[in-house]
Coordinates of C-alpha atoms in Angstrom, one line a residue:
Chain A
M1 CA -66.8 71.6 -86.9
K2 CA -65.6 68.0 -87.4
Q3 CA -62.5 68.9 -85.3
R4 CA -64.6 70.2 -82.5
S5 CA -66.8 67.2 -82.3
T6 CA -63.6 65.2 -81.5
R7 CA -62.8 67.0 -78.7
P8 CA -63.4 65.4 -75.3
R9 CA -66.6 66.7 -73.7
A10 CA -65.0 68.1 -70.7
A11 CA -62.5 70.2 -72.7
S12 CA -65.4 71.5 -74.8
A13 CA -67.5 72.5 -71.7
A14 CA -64.2 74.1 -70.1
A15 CA -63.6 76.2 -73.5
A16 CA -67.3 77.6 -73.2
T17 CA -66.8 78.9 -69.5
V18 CA -65.0 81.8 -68.0
W19 CA -61.8 80.4 -66.3
W20 CA -61.5 81.6 -62.6
L21 CA -58.2 81.4 -61.3
R22 CA -57.2 82.5 -57.9
L23 CA -53.3 83.0 -57.0
Y24 CA -52.3 82.9 -53.5
V25 CA -49.2 84.8 -52.5
A26 CA -47.5 86.2 -49.2
G27 CA -46.9 89.8 -50.1
R28 CA -45.7 91.4 -53.0
T29 CA -42.6 89.1 -53.4
P30 CA -40.3 88.9 -56.4
K31 CA -41.5 85.2 -56.4
A32 CA -45.1 86.5 -56.3
T33 CA -44.7 89.1 -58.9
E34 CA -42.9 86.3 -61.3
A35 CA -45.8 83.8 -60.7
L36 CA -48.7 86.5 -61.8
A37 CA -46.4 87.5 -64.7
N38 CA -46.2 84.1 -65.7
L39 CA -49.7 83.6 -65.3
K40 CA -50.8 86.5 -67.2
R41 CA -48.7 85.5 -70.2
I42 CA -50.0 81.9 -70.4
C43 CA -53.8 83.2 -70.1
E44 CA -53.1 85.9 -72.5
T45 CA -52.0 83.1 -75.3
R46 CA -54.2 80.2 -74.0
L47 CA -57.2 81.7 -72.7
P48 CA -57.8 85.1 -74.3
G49 CA -60.7 86.9 -73.0
R50 CA -62.0 83.8 -71.1
Y51 CA -60.0 84.2 -67.8
R52 CA -60.1 85.9 -64.7
I53 CA -57.2 86.1 -62.1
E54 CA -57.9 87.1 -58.4
V55 CA -55.0 87.5 -56.4
V56 CA -55.0 86.6 -52.7
D57 CA -52.4 88.1 -50.4
L58 CA -52.3 85.9 -47.2
V59 CA -50.3 88.4 -45.4
K60 CA -53.3 90.7 -45.7
N61 CA -56.0 87.9 -45.4
P62 CA -54.5 85.1 -43.3
A63 CA -57.7 83.6 -42.5
L64 CA -58.4 82.5 -46.2
A65 CA -55.4 80.2 -46.4
T66 CA -57.6 77.2 -44.8
A67 CA -60.3 77.2 -47.2
D68 CA -58.4 76.3 -50.2
Q69 CA -55.8 74.3 -48.0
I70 CA -52.9 76.5 -49.1
L71 CA -49.6 75.3 -47.7
A72 CA -46.9 76.1 -50.4
L73 CA -46.7 79.7 -51.9
P74 CA -47.3 80.6 -54.5
T75 CA -50.4 78.5 -55.1
L76 CA -52.5 78.7 -58.2
V77 CA -56.1 77.3 -57.7
R78 CA -58.3 76.6 -60.8
K79 CA -61.7 77.4 -59.4
Q80 CA -63.4 77.4 -62.4
P81 CA -64.1 75.3 -64.3
P82 CA -64.6 72.2 -61.9
P83 CA -62.8 70.2 -60.5
A84 CA -60.6 72.6 -58.6
R85 CA -56.7 72.0 -59.4
K86 CA -53.6 73.2 -57.8
I87 CA -50.2 74.3 -59.0
I88 CA -47.7 75.3 -56.6
G89 CA -44.3 77.3 -57.5
D90 CA -43.7 80.3 -59.5
L91 CA -45.3 79.0 -62.8
S92 CA -42.0 79.3 -64.8
S93 CA -42.6 76.2 -66.7
E94 CA -45.4 77.0 -69.4
R95 CA -45.9 73.2 -70.2
R96 CA -46.4 72.3 -66.3
V97 CA -48.9 74.9 -66.0
M98 CA -50.9 73.8 -68.9
A99 CA -50.8 70.4 -67.5
G100 CA -51.8 71.2 -64.2
L101 CA -54.6 73.5 -65.4
D102 CA -55.6 70.8 -67.6
L103 CA -55.4 73.1 -70.5
L104 CA -53.3 71.1 -72.9
T105 CA -56.3 69.5 -74.6
T106 CA -58.1 73.0 -75.5
Chain B
M1 CA -46.4 63.6 -6.7
S2 CA -47.8 66.5 -5.2
K3 CA -47.3 70.1 -6.7
N4 CA -45.3 71.1 -4.0
T5 CA -42.8 68.4 -4.7
I6 CA -42.6 69.4 -8.5
Q7 CA -41.9 72.9 -7.3
K8 CA -39.3 71.9 -5.0
R9 CA -37.6 70.3 -7.5
N10 CA -37.8 72.9 -10.1
S11 CA -36.0 75.0 -8.1
H12 CA -32.9 72.8 -8.6
S13 CA -33.1 73.1 -12.2
A14 CA -34.3 76.5 -12.5
R15 CA -32.0 77.3 -15.1
L16 CA -34.3 75.8 -18.1
A17 CA -37.8 77.1 -17.9
K18 CA -40.2 74.2 -18.1
S19 CA -44.0 73.9 -19.3
P20 CA -45.6 71.3 -17.2
T21 CA -47.6 68.9 -19.2
G22 CA -50.1 67.8 -16.3
I23 CA -49.7 64.4 -17.7
A24 CA -49.5 62.0 -14.8
G25 CA -46.0 60.8 -14.5
L26 CA -44.4 62.8 -17.2
D27 CA -43.7 65.8 -15.5
E28 CA -41.9 63.8 -12.8
I29 CA -39.5 62.1 -15.0
S30 CA -38.9 65.1 -17.1
E31 CA -38.3 66.9 -13.7
G32 CA -41.1 69.6 -14.4
G33 CA -42.2 69.3 -18.0
L34 CA -41.2 70.1 -21.5
P35 CA -38.7 72.9 -22.4
C36 CA -40.8 75.9 -22.2
G37 CA -41.1 78.3 -25.6
R38 CA -39.1 75.3 -27.6
P39 CA -40.1 72.5 -29.6
T40 CA -40.2 68.8 -28.4
L41 CA -39.9 66.0 -30.7
L42 CA -42.3 63.1 -29.8
C43 CA -41.8 60.1 -32.1
G44 CA -42.9 56.3 -32.3
S45 CA -44.4 53.9 -34.5
A46 CA -47.9 54.0 -35.9
G47 CA -50.6 53.6 -32.9
C48 CA -48.4 54.1 -29.9
G49 CA -50.3 57.3 -28.7
K50 CA -48.3 60.1 -30.2
T51 CA -51.5 62.0 -31.1
L52 CA -53.3 61.3 -27.9
L53 CA -50.2 62.4 -25.8
A54 CA -49.7 65.7 -27.7
M55 CA -53.5 66.4 -27.5
E56 CA -53.5 65.9 -23.9
F57 CA -50.6 68.3 -23.4
L58 CA -52.6 70.8 -25.4
V59 CA -56.1 70.1 -23.3
R60 CA -54.0 70.1 -19.8
G61 CA -52.4 73.1 -21.0
V62 CA -55.8 75.0 -21.0
T63 CA -57.8 73.3 -18.2
E64 CA -54.7 73.4 -15.6
F65 CA -52.3 75.8 -16.6
G66 CA -54.2 78.4 -18.4
E67 CA -52.3 78.2 -21.7
R68 CA -54.2 77.9 -24.9
G69 CA -53.0 75.6 -27.9
V70 CA -53.3 75.3 -31.4
F71 CA -53.1 71.7 -32.9
V72 CA -52.1 71.5 -36.6
S73 CA -53.2 68.2 -38.0
F74 CA -51.9 66.8 -41.0
E75 CA -53.7 63.4 -40.7
E76 CA -56.8 63.3 -38.9
S77 CA -59.6 65.8 -39.3
A78 CA -61.1 68.1 -36.3
N79 CA -64.1 65.6 -35.9
E80 CA -61.8 62.4 -35.9
L81 CA -59.6 64.1 -33.3
A82 CA -62.6 65.1 -31.3
E83 CA -63.9 61.6 -31.4
N84 CA -60.5 60.3 -30.6
V85 CA -59.9 62.2 -27.5
Q86 CA -63.5 61.9 -26.1
S87 CA -62.5 58.5 -24.8
L88 CA -60.0 60.5 -22.6
G89 CA -62.8 62.3 -21.1
F90 CA -61.8 65.7 -23.1
D91 CA -64.5 67.8 -24.7
L92 CA -62.4 69.1 -27.4
K93 CA -65.5 70.5 -29.4
K94 CA -66.1 72.8 -26.3
L95 CA -62.6 74.1 -25.9
V96 CA -62.7 75.0 -29.5
T97 CA -65.8 77.0 -29.2
Q98 CA -64.5 78.7 -26.3
K99 CA -61.4 79.6 -28.3
K100 CA -59.0 78.0 -26.1
I101 CA -58.0 75.2 -28.5
F102 CA -57.4 76.1 -32.3
L103 CA -57.8 72.9 -34.6
D104 CA -56.4 73.4 -38.3
H105 CA -56.5 70.1 -40.4
V106 CA -53.9 70.5 -43.2
I107 CA -54.6 68.4 -46.2
I108 CA -51.9 67.6 -48.7
E109 CA -53.1 65.5 -51.6
R110 CA -50.2 64.9 -53.7
S111 CA -52.5 63.9 -56.5
E112 CA -54.0 67.2 -56.7
I113 CA -50.9 69.1 -56.7
E114 CA -48.7 70.1 -59.8
E115 CA -45.4 71.7 -58.9
T116 CA -43.7 74.1 -61.3
G117 CA -40.9 76.1 -60.3
D118 CA -39.8 77.5 -57.1
Y119 CA -42.1 77.7 -54.1
N120 CA -41.8 78.0 -50.0
L121 CA -44.2 76.6 -47.2
E122 CA -45.2 80.3 -46.1
G123 CA -48.6 79.1 -46.3
L124 CA -48.0 76.9 -43.4
F125 CA -46.4 79.6 -41.7
I126 CA -49.1 81.8 -42.3
R127 CA -51.8 79.6 -41.1
L128 CA -49.8 78.7 -38.0
D129 CA -49.2 82.7 -37.0
Y130 CA -53.1 83.0 -37.9
A131 CA -54.2 80.3 -35.3
V132 CA -51.7 81.4 -32.8
K133 CA -52.7 84.9 -32.9
Q134 CA -56.5 84.1 -33.0
I135 CA -56.4 82.7 -29.6
G136 CA -53.2 83.9 -28.1
A137 CA -51.6 80.4 -28.0
K138 CA -48.6 79.5 -26.0
R139 CA -48.7 75.9 -27.1
V140 CA -48.5 74.4 -30.5
V141 CA -48.7 70.9 -31.7
L142 CA -47.7 69.8 -35.4
D143 CA -49.0 66.1 -36.0
T144 CA -47.3 64.8 -38.0
L145 CA -45.1 67.1 -40.0
E146 CA -43.7 64.2 -41.8
A147 CA -46.8 64.0 -44.1
L148 CA -44.9 67.2 -45.8
F149 CA -42.7 64.7 -47.1
G150 CA -45.2 62.4 -48.6
G151 CA -47.4 65.4 -50.1
L152 CA -44.5 67.4 -51.8
S153 CA -41.7 66.1 -54.0
N154 CA -39.0 68.5 -53.0
E155 CA -37.3 67.3 -50.0
A156 CA -34.5 69.7 -50.1
L157 CA -37.0 72.6 -49.8
I158 CA -38.9 70.8 -47.2
R159 CA -36.0 70.2 -45.0
A160 CA -34.8 74.0 -45.4
E161 CA -38.5 75.0 -44.4
L162 CA -38.5 72.7 -41.4
R163 CA -35.5 74.2 -40.1
R164 CA -37.0 77.6 -40.7
L165 CA -40.2 76.4 -38.9
F166 CA -38.5 75.1 -35.7
R167 CA -36.5 78.7 -35.4
W168 CA -39.8 80.4 -36.1
L169 CA -41.5 78.3 -33.1
K170 CA -38.4 79.4 -30.9
V171 CA -38.5 83.0 -31.7
R172 CA -42.2 83.1 -31.0
K173 CA -41.4 81.3 -27.6
L174 CA -44.0 78.6 -28.3
T175 CA -43.9 75.4 -26.2
A176 CA -44.2 72.8 -29.2
I177 CA -44.6 69.2 -29.5
I178 CA -43.8 67.8 -33.1
T179 CA -44.7 64.1 -33.7
G180 CA -42.9 62.1 -36.1
E181 CA -43.2 58.2 -37.3
R182 CA -40.6 56.0 -35.9
G183 CA -37.8 55.2 -38.6
E184 CA -35.9 52.0 -39.2
K185 CA -32.7 53.2 -38.3
S186 CA -33.3 56.5 -37.0
L187 CA -35.8 57.9 -34.3
T188 CA -37.7 59.3 -37.1
R189 CA -38.2 58.4 -40.5
Y190 CA -37.2 61.7 -42.0
G191 CA -34.7 62.5 -39.3
L192 CA -36.7 65.2 -37.9
E193 CA -34.5 64.6 -34.8
E194 CA -31.6 66.7 -36.4
Y195 CA -34.0 69.7 -36.2
V196 CA -35.4 69.4 -32.8
A197 CA -32.2 69.5 -30.7
D198 CA -33.8 70.4 -27.1
C199 CA -36.0 67.5 -26.2
V200 CA -36.8 64.0 -27.8
I201 CA -39.3 61.8 -26.1
L202 CA -39.8 58.1 -27.6
L203 CA -42.7 56.2 -27.4
D204 CA -42.9 52.3 -27.9
H205 CA -45.0 49.2 -27.5
Q206 CA -44.0 46.0 -26.8
V207 CA -46.0 42.7 -26.8
A208 CA -45.0 40.1 -24.4
D209 CA -47.0 37.2 -23.6
Q210 CA -49.8 38.7 -25.2
I211 CA -50.0 41.9 -23.1
T212 CA -49.1 44.8 -24.6
T213 CA -46.9 47.2 -22.6
R214 CA -46.4 50.8 -23.7
R215 CA -43.3 52.6 -23.1
L216 CA -41.9 56.0 -23.1
R217 CA -38.4 57.3 -22.9
I218 CA -36.6 60.6 -23.0
V219 CA -34.0 60.0 -25.4
K220 CA -32.4 63.6 -24.6
Y221 CA -33.3 66.8 -22.9
R222 CA -30.6 69.4 -23.3
G223 CA -29.8 71.3 -20.4
S224 CA -32.0 69.4 -17.7
L225 CA -31.9 66.4 -15.6
H226 CA -34.3 63.7 -16.5
G227 CA -35.1 60.2 -16.0
T228 CA -33.3 57.9 -18.5
N229 CA -35.3 55.0 -18.2
E230 CA -37.9 53.2 -20.0
Y231 CA -41.3 54.1 -18.6
P232 CA -44.3 52.2 -18.9
F233 CA -47.4 54.2 -19.5
L234 CA -51.1 53.6 -19.8
I235 CA -53.8 55.3 -21.8
T236 CA -56.7 55.5 -19.3
S237 CA -59.9 57.0 -19.3
Q238 CA -58.4 60.0 -17.6
G239 CA -55.6 60.4 -20.3
F240 CA -52.1 59.2 -20.1
S241 CA -50.4 57.8 -17.2
V242 CA -46.6 57.4 -17.1
L243 CA -45.5 55.5 -14.1
P244 CA -42.2 56.6 -13.1
I245 CA -40.4 53.7 -11.2
T246 CA -38.8 55.8 -8.5
S247 CA -40.1 59.0 -8.9
L248 CA -40.3 59.8 -5.3
G249 CA -36.8 59.1 -4.1
L250 CA -37.1 58.4 -0.4
N251 CA -38.2 61.6 0.9
Y252 CA -41.7 60.6 2.2
P253 CA -42.6 61.7 5.7
V254 CA -42.0 59.0 8.2
S255 CA -44.7 58.1 11.0
T256 CA -43.7 56.9 14.6
R257 CA -47.3 56.1 15.0
R258 CA -48.0 52.4 15.1
L259 CA -50.8 50.3 13.8
S260 CA -51.9 47.3 15.6
T261 CA -52.0 44.0 13.9
G262 CA -55.4 43.0 15.4
N263 CA -53.6 40.4 17.3
E264 CA -52.4 41.3 20.9
E265 CA -49.8 38.7 20.9
L266 CA -48.5 39.6 17.4
D267 CA -48.5 43.3 18.5
G268 CA -46.4 42.1 21.3
M269 CA -43.9 40.4 19.1
L270 CA -43.4 43.8 17.0
G271 CA -42.1 45.9 19.9
G272 CA -45.4 45.6 21.8
K273 CA -47.2 47.9 19.6
G274 CA -47.8 46.7 16.1
F275 CA -46.3 47.9 12.8
F276 CA -45.4 51.4 12.0
R277 CA -48.0 53.3 10.0
G278 CA -47.3 54.0 6.5
T279 CA -44.9 51.2 6.2
S280 CA -44.8 48.2 4.1
V281 CA -45.4 44.7 5.2
L282 CA -44.6 41.4 3.7
V283 CA -46.1 38.4 4.6
T284 CA -44.8 35.3 3.0
G285 CA -45.5 31.6 3.3
T286 CA -46.0 28.5 1.5
P287 CA -49.8 27.4 0.4
G288 CA -52.0 27.3 3.5
T289 CA -49.9 29.0 6.1
G290 CA -52.4 31.7 6.9
K291 CA -51.3 34.5 5.0
T292 CA -54.6 35.9 3.9
S293 CA -55.9 35.4 7.6
I294 CA -53.0 37.7 8.9
G295 CA -53.9 40.3 6.5
T296 CA -57.7 40.0 7.1
Q297 CA -57.2 40.4 10.7
L298 CA -55.3 43.4 10.3
V299 CA -57.9 44.8 7.9
D300 CA -60.7 43.8 10.4
A301 CA -59.0 45.5 13.3
A302 CA -58.3 48.8 11.2
C303 CA -62.1 48.8 10.2
G304 CA -63.3 48.3 13.7
R305 CA -61.2 51.5 14.7
G306 CA -63.4 53.3 11.9
E307 CA -60.4 53.4 9.3
R308 CA -60.8 52.5 5.7
A309 CA -59.2 49.7 4.1
I310 CA -59.0 48.2 0.5
I311 CA -58.2 44.6 -0.1
F312 CA -57.0 43.8 -3.7
A313 CA -57.4 40.4 -4.0
Y314 CA -55.7 38.1 -7.1
E315 CA -57.0 34.7 -6.2
E316 CA -60.4 34.8 -4.4
S317 CA -63.7 36.6 -5.3
Q318 CA -65.2 38.9 -2.8
E319 CA -67.8 36.1 -1.9
Q320 CA -65.3 33.6 -1.4
I321 CA -63.0 35.9 0.9
I322 CA -66.1 36.9 3.0
R323 CA -67.1 33.2 3.5
N324 CA -63.6 32.0 4.3
Q325 CA -62.9 34.6 6.6
Q326 CA -66.2 34.1 8.5
S327 CA -64.8 30.7 9.5
V328 CA -62.0 32.1 11.1
G329 CA -64.5 34.7 13.1
I330 CA -63.8 37.6 10.9
D331 CA -66.9 39.1 9.4
L332 CA -66.1 41.6 6.8
R333 CA -69.9 42.5 5.8
P334 CA -70.6 45.2 8.1
W335 CA -67.4 47.2 7.1
L336 CA -68.3 46.8 3.4
R337 CA -71.8 47.9 4.4
R338 CA -70.5 50.8 6.3
G339 CA -68.3 51.8 3.3
L340 CA -65.0 51.4 5.5
L341 CA -63.9 48.5 3.3
Q342 CA -63.6 48.0 -0.5
I343 CA -62.6 44.4 -1.9
H344 CA -61.5 44.8 -5.4
A345 CA -61.1 41.1 -6.6
V346 CA -59.7 40.4 -10.4
R347 CA -57.8 37.7 -12.2
P348 CA -54.3 39.0 -12.5
T349 CA -54.0 37.8 -16.0
V350 CA -56.9 39.9 -17.0
Y351 CA -54.5 42.5 -17.7
G352 CA -50.8 43.5 -17.6
I353 CA -49.2 44.9 -14.6
E354 CA -49.2 48.4 -15.7
R355 CA -53.0 48.4 -15.9
H356 CA -53.2 46.8 -12.6
L357 CA -51.1 49.6 -11.0
V358 CA -53.4 52.0 -12.2
E359 CA -56.3 50.8 -11.2
M360 CA -54.6 50.5 -7.7
Y361 CA -53.7 54.1 -7.9
D362 CA -57.0 55.0 -9.2
R363 CA -59.0 53.2 -6.4
T364 CA -56.5 54.4 -3.7
R365 CA -56.5 58.0 -4.7
N366 CA -60.4 57.9 -4.8
F367 CA -61.0 56.0 -1.3
S368 CA -57.9 57.1 0.6
P369 CA -57.7 54.0 2.7
H370 CA -55.6 53.8 5.7
I371 CA -54.6 50.3 4.9
V372 CA -54.0 48.5 1.7
F373 CA -54.0 44.7 1.6
M374 CA -52.7 42.9 -1.5
D375 CA -53.1 39.1 -1.6
P376 CA -50.9 37.9 -3.1
I377 CA -48.5 39.7 -5.3
N378 CA -47.1 36.7 -7.1
N379 CA -49.6 36.6 -10.0
L380 CA -49.2 40.3 -10.6
S381 CA -46.5 39.8 -13.0
V382 CA -47.5 37.2 -15.5
T383 CA -44.6 37.6 -18.0
N384 CA -41.3 36.0 -17.6
K385 CA -39.5 39.5 -17.0
P386 CA -38.0 39.0 -13.7
N387 CA -37.6 42.5 -12.5
E388 CA -41.2 43.5 -13.5
L389 CA -42.8 42.8 -10.0
Q390 CA -39.8 44.3 -8.3
T391 CA -40.1 47.5 -10.2
A392 CA -43.9 47.5 -9.8
L393 CA -43.9 47.1 -6.1
I394 CA -41.1 49.9 -5.8
R395 CA -43.5 52.1 -7.4
L396 CA -46.6 51.0 -5.4
I397 CA -44.9 51.2 -2.1
D398 CA -43.5 54.7 -2.8
F399 CA -47.0 55.5 -3.7
F400 CA -48.5 54.2 -0.6
K401 CA -45.7 55.6 1.6
E402 CA -46.0 59.0 0.2
R403 CA -49.9 58.8 1.4
G404 CA -49.0 57.4 4.7
I405 CA -50.6 54.2 3.9
T406 CA -49.8 51.1 5.7
A407 CA -49.5 48.5 2.7
V408 CA -49.6 44.6 3.4
F409 CA -48.5 42.3 0.8
T410 CA -48.6 38.5 0.8
Q411 CA -46.4 36.6 -1.3
L412 CA -46.9 32.8 -1.9
Q413 CA -43.4 30.8 -1.7
P414 CA -43.6 27.8 -3.8
M415 CA -43.7 24.4 -2.1
S416 CA -41.0 23.0 -3.8
E417 CA -38.4 25.8 -3.0
P418 CA -40.0 27.5 0.0
E419 CA -36.8 29.9 0.2
A420 CA -37.2 31.1 -3.2
M421 CA -38.2 35.0 -3.2
L422 CA -38.7 37.1 -5.9
G423 CA -36.3 39.7 -4.5
V424 CA -39.0 41.9 -3.0
S425 CA -38.4 41.6 0.6
S426 CA -35.6 44.3 0.6
L427 CA -38.3 46.6 -0.2
M428 CA -40.4 45.8 2.7
D429 CA -40.0 47.3 6.1
T430 CA -41.2 44.3 8.1
W431 CA -41.3 40.7 6.7
L432 CA -43.5 37.9 8.5
E433 CA -42.4 34.5 7.4
L434 CA -45.2 31.7 7.8
R435 CA -44.4 28.2 7.6
N436 CA -46.2 24.8 7.5
E437 CA -43.7 22.6 9.7
E438 CA -44.1 18.7 9.8
D439 CA -43.3 17.7 13.4
E440 CA -43.7 13.8 14.0
G441 CA -46.6 13.8 11.6
V442 CA -48.2 16.6 13.0
F443 CA -48.2 20.0 10.7
R444 CA -47.9 23.1 12.8
R445 CA -48.0 26.6 11.7
T446 CA -45.4 29.0 12.7
L447 CA -44.9 32.5 12.4
F448 CA -41.4 34.5 12.5
I449 CA -40.4 38.2 12.1
R450 CA -37.6 38.1 9.5
K451 CA -37.1 41.8 10.1
S452 CA -38.9 44.8 11.3
R453 CA -37.1 48.0 10.7
G454 CA -37.0 50.5 13.5
M455 CA -38.1 48.5 16.2
A456 CA -37.0 45.9 18.8
H457 CA -39.0 42.8 17.7
A458 CA -39.1 39.5 18.8
T459 CA -36.6 37.0 17.3
Q460 CA -38.2 33.6 18.0
R461 CA -40.4 31.7 15.8
R462 CA -43.7 31.2 17.1
E463 CA -46.3 28.7 16.6
F464 CA -50.1 29.8 15.8
K465 CA -53.4 28.5 15.2
I466 CA -56.1 29.6 13.2
T467 CA -59.4 28.9 15.0
A468 CA -62.8 30.2 14.7
R469 CA -61.9 33.2 16.7
G470 CA -59.0 34.1 14.2
V471 CA -55.5 34.0 14.4
E472 CA -54.2 32.7 18.0
L473 CA -50.4 32.6 18.8
E474 CA -49.2 30.0 21.2
S475 CA -46.9 30.6 24.0
P476 CA -43.2 30.6 22.6
I477 CA -42.2 27.1 21.7
A478 CA -39.8 24.6 20.9
S479 CA -38.7 25.2 17.3
P480 CA -37.9 22.0 15.2
R481 CA -34.6 22.8 13.6
R482 CA -33.2 21.7 10.4
D483 CA -31.1 19.1 11.8
G484 CA -34.0 17.4 13.6
R485 CA -32.8 18.5 17.0
K486 CA -34.9 20.6 19.0
E487 CA -34.1 23.9 20.3
F488 CA -36.2 25.6 23.2
V489 CA -36.2 29.5 23.1
T490 CA -37.7 31.8 25.8
L491 CA -38.9 35.3 25.3

């Protein structure tokens, strides 16, 4: 109880919400598969039961690239909780993914 | 230049297909436009007009050549772009609504992006491909790709992706303009020129004597002839205007028709019939020798025959010209009223010579005069660049000749060195020299035809008076010689 009260407010709010993560890929490439596997692994350890992963294949839906300003692939976008954050690459470095998602404090 | 001339020229260099830009002057110096289906690099320092030129290329592609275009902006938003090109008279929003132009604003915020592991720029390719397919685009602008280097940290990856992008554009046969910021040692800051091998255009602006001149140069154009000079250009209310210095070569139609000077005696000196139409006439003289009166007389005579004329006056206002010419029996007001005459009076120092030229081009195109009278040409060039006036005149003379317009220029010779010429006389077909000569305490005005190409003209110096009835030539007279002796000449 005491420990929880020292947490930053944003992190405690984040801890309560379901994380909505959107992964943009271009087709089922090895890189895309790897990124998704990496993401699932990190979520399972860090956000068990509190995450939702949505995969957007831009080859099938190219029009969706503009809204989130996608340029590099793969790109992971944290849609919830706000603010939106972006991580590009195959998500191979767990530590950097955590930093990018702002997960280190939770 | 007429469309015909461009096409004629294209047949000479037909090996390389070109996409006309529709930008005034650029298609002439590039011998037909940009390489069709290939990328062109457009570089220059900030604020030199890269974005506007690229946008005009797209807009004219739609409006003049029926080719749709995609504009990928890494800097300005769609709204900003629309506002900026509105000043050129382009309704970008309408073209976007009509699906003739597709705008995509790519935002790269480095601070928002965490990089972890391997990636590529496939997202950019997908967006570009989507945009091109949406409207069936043939033209693409990427402005400016170098923003990628600022937004992402893996430079080696960006370079590999750029190489892929240029190949991608070529494979799809898209005529593209890629803009790049001018680098200190290279053409672009990140050396984009090493990827775009086909055509590189450089924009530049220089400030001399507080007047800015923008210049354009085609640095390279693989497999094509192109003008290699630096060409001045302007951004006008109608878009870009590049001023090719000698775009026409010397292939304009030549007239054998004559134009009366409005003075029978003077016509007599010019082979009996006056100037050839569509030629250039230079009237030189020290102050007060009657240059303006000779020119105005010609204009008056032309308007009297129902022809149109424009006076470009760089020393006097319209009212002054009208009043002064009334005193020598020339009334210009009826011609102004009847719409046969336009007087455009402006201080030459108001703007640089390039803008003067565009002004003259515009007015001439709109009014299609038979005669243009410019009085005087001296002050047009206010900078110290010696060739500026000459190159400007070459362009002007070409422009007038192509349209069969007779152009009369006056040039003031300084009192101190009346022989000092700014090297423009060689451009002129006819050269009338006026002098004020002192002869035993009396000043006499004399006129001499230094040259008049293609006709047997009088070779003696003639005295003339400016009276209330205009310019009146005296009968052939004794001409004072420099050595003080007198020599009598006869017709």
